[in-house]
Structures are given as structure tokens and as C-alpha cells.
């Protein structure tokens, strides 16, 4: 991350910048709570900032949950739930494909603080640039 130079700002501008930044900055604690309780829906990624991966993760998780529910209901109604479970135990690739987003969530546990810091830095830089444009 590069250094944000505030030396050209007056005291009032620094206070205004800090106030705006405090209202917009993301908190890692909130991101961790969202990861723990709603991580399977990738809500923490939307909190940090919507990205193509967060949209993909939400779509993938939604389809995965719907598929598990449908196969569970069909398996219970037809009496083939044990057959479905046996099929999953025989084909590890199906299980790995289903667990891929959850493996990514595990890595997010270690990356959240850096992602939040990056977003906060970009926010502060954007606020500073907007303030400089207004001054000109």
C-alpha cells in the first residue's frame, strides 16, 4: 500500500476527511462475523465490496443448496437416499466440486483483514482525491 499524503490539507479538511472515512470504512470484526454466520452465502464478500467472485459464490452456494435439498427430498420419497449417499462416497470428485467454495471460505479466514485494509485504503484515497478535485 502506498502512503496517503495529507500534508497539503488544512486542519478542517483533515477533520472532514477523517469524518467521512470513519463513516465509510469497513470493519474486520463485522466481516469475520459475516463469514462465520453467513459465509456459506458469501455475504462477507458483499460487505467488503461486491466482486464477480462474490456473485459467483452466492450463485454457486444457492444452486448447491437447492440441489442438496431436491436430492434429499427425492431420495426420501423414493427410498433411494442411501443410494445417493453411496454414490457420493464412491465419487470423491463430486464431493470436491461441492466443497470447493467452502475450501475458499477457509482461505478467506486468513485473508479478510488484508482485504478490509485494501478496501479501506482505496476508500480513503478516493475521498482524498474527491476533496482535491473540489478544491481545484
XYZ file of C-alpha atoms in Angstrom:
136
model
C 0.000 0.000 0.000
C 1.203 3.438 -0.818
C 1.333 6.294 1.645
C -1.519 8.809 1.623
C -0.083 12.314 1.864
C -2.302 14.718 3.813
C 0.308 17.455 4.268
C -1.354 19.788 1.739
C -4.673 19.748 3.601
C -5.827 22.218 6.193
C -6.875 21.119 9.659
C -10.572 21.432 8.741
C -10.101 19.369 5.592
C -8.300 16.659 7.546
C -11.158 16.568 10.071
C -13.721 16.357 7.272
C -11.721 13.614 5.543
C -11.383 11.639 8.772
C -15.119 12.013 9.497
C -16.119 10.780 6.028
C -13.599 7.957 6.210
C -14.834 6.857 9.652
C -18.385 6.632 8.281
C -17.382 4.605 5.211
C -14.630 2.306 6.407
C -15.224 -1.406 6.755
C -14.548 -3.243 9.985
C -12.762 -6.627 10.018
C -14.826 -7.747 13.024
C -18.028 -7.363 11.018
C -16.509 -9.235 8.078
C -15.443 -12.099 10.367
C -18.916 -12.319 11.923
C -20.498 -12.402 8.484
C -18.033 -15.096 7.413
C -18.793 -17.231 10.457
C -22.586 -16.962 10.361
C -23.374 -16.302 6.676
C -20.173 -17.437 4.992
C -21.939 -20.182 3.067
C -23.744 -17.379 1.172
C -20.568 -15.279 0.713
C -22.175 -12.294 2.444
C -18.799 -11.217 3.860
C -17.551 -10.692 0.304
C -20.522 -8.430 -0.429
C -19.795 -6.463 2.748
C -16.166 -5.932 1.781
C -17.182 -4.992 -1.742
C -19.163 -6.798 -4.411
C -16.877 -8.593 -6.802
C -17.519 -11.132 -9.557
C -16.344 -13.831 -7.128
C -18.935 -12.859 -4.507
C -21.717 -13.035 -7.116
C -20.378 -16.364 -8.395
C -20.061 -17.697 -4.837
C -23.610 -16.712 -3.931
C -24.976 -18.285 -7.126
C -22.921 -21.457 -6.631
C -23.970 -21.770 -2.984
C -27.623 -21.208 -3.865
C -27.558 -23.868 -6.588
C -25.668 -26.272 -4.326
C -28.194 -25.860 -1.505
C -31.136 -26.299 -3.873
C -29.532 -29.435 -5.349
C -28.911 -30.979 -1.929
C -32.468 -30.215 -0.811
C -34.022 -31.622 -4.015
C -31.893 -34.792 -3.934
C -32.656 -35.204 -0.231
C -36.408 -34.902 -0.734
C -36.416 -37.131 -3.824
C -34.204 -39.658 -2.037
C -36.528 -39.740 0.974
C -39.653 -40.077 -1.150
C -38.199 -42.803 -3.384
C -36.279 -44.580 -0.664
C -33.023 -44.041 -2.570
C -31.308 -41.647 -0.169
C -28.850 -44.377 0.850
C -28.061 -44.958 -2.841
C -27.307 -41.244 -3.298
C -25.046 -41.251 -0.276
C -23.246 -44.358 -1.552
C -22.802 -42.661 -4.957
C -21.192 -39.671 -3.238
C -18.857 -41.889 -1.233
C -17.742 -43.650 -4.423
C -17.121 -40.436 -6.429
C -14.826 -38.142 -4.498
C -14.776 -35.672 -7.421
C -18.454 -34.820 -6.885
C -17.744 -34.105 -3.232
C -14.713 -31.956 -4.087
C -16.719 -29.916 -6.586
C -19.412 -29.379 -3.971
C -16.870 -28.409 -1.294
C -14.739 -26.083 -3.459
C -16.433 -22.859 -2.296
C -16.133 -23.938 1.318
C -12.420 -24.528 0.887
C -12.226 -20.965 -0.440
C -14.065 -19.776 2.688
C -11.348 -21.388 4.779
C -8.733 -19.309 2.954
C -10.875 -16.207 3.453
C -10.453 -16.664 7.202
C -6.819 -15.696 6.778
C -7.327 -13.045 4.097
C -10.189 -10.955 5.494
C -8.090 -8.458 7.426
C -5.920 -7.764 4.363
C -8.965 -7.449 2.102
C -10.608 -4.996 4.521
C -7.386 -2.976 4.783
C -7.160 -2.772 0.983
C -10.766 -1.615 0.647
C -10.327 0.946 3.417
C -7.173 2.285 1.802
C -8.942 2.653 -1.556
C -11.838 4.411 0.174
C -9.544 6.888 1.899
C -7.639 7.541 -1.327
C -10.902 8.125 -3.236
C -12.117 10.559 -0.568
C -8.828 12.440 -0.694
C -8.921 12.640 -4.488
C -12.518 13.885 -4.392
C -11.549 16.530 -1.872
C -8.648 17.642 -4.060
C -10.940 17.880 -7.107
C -13.376 20.041 -5.143
C -10.542 22.352 -4.047
C -9.494 22.946 -7.670
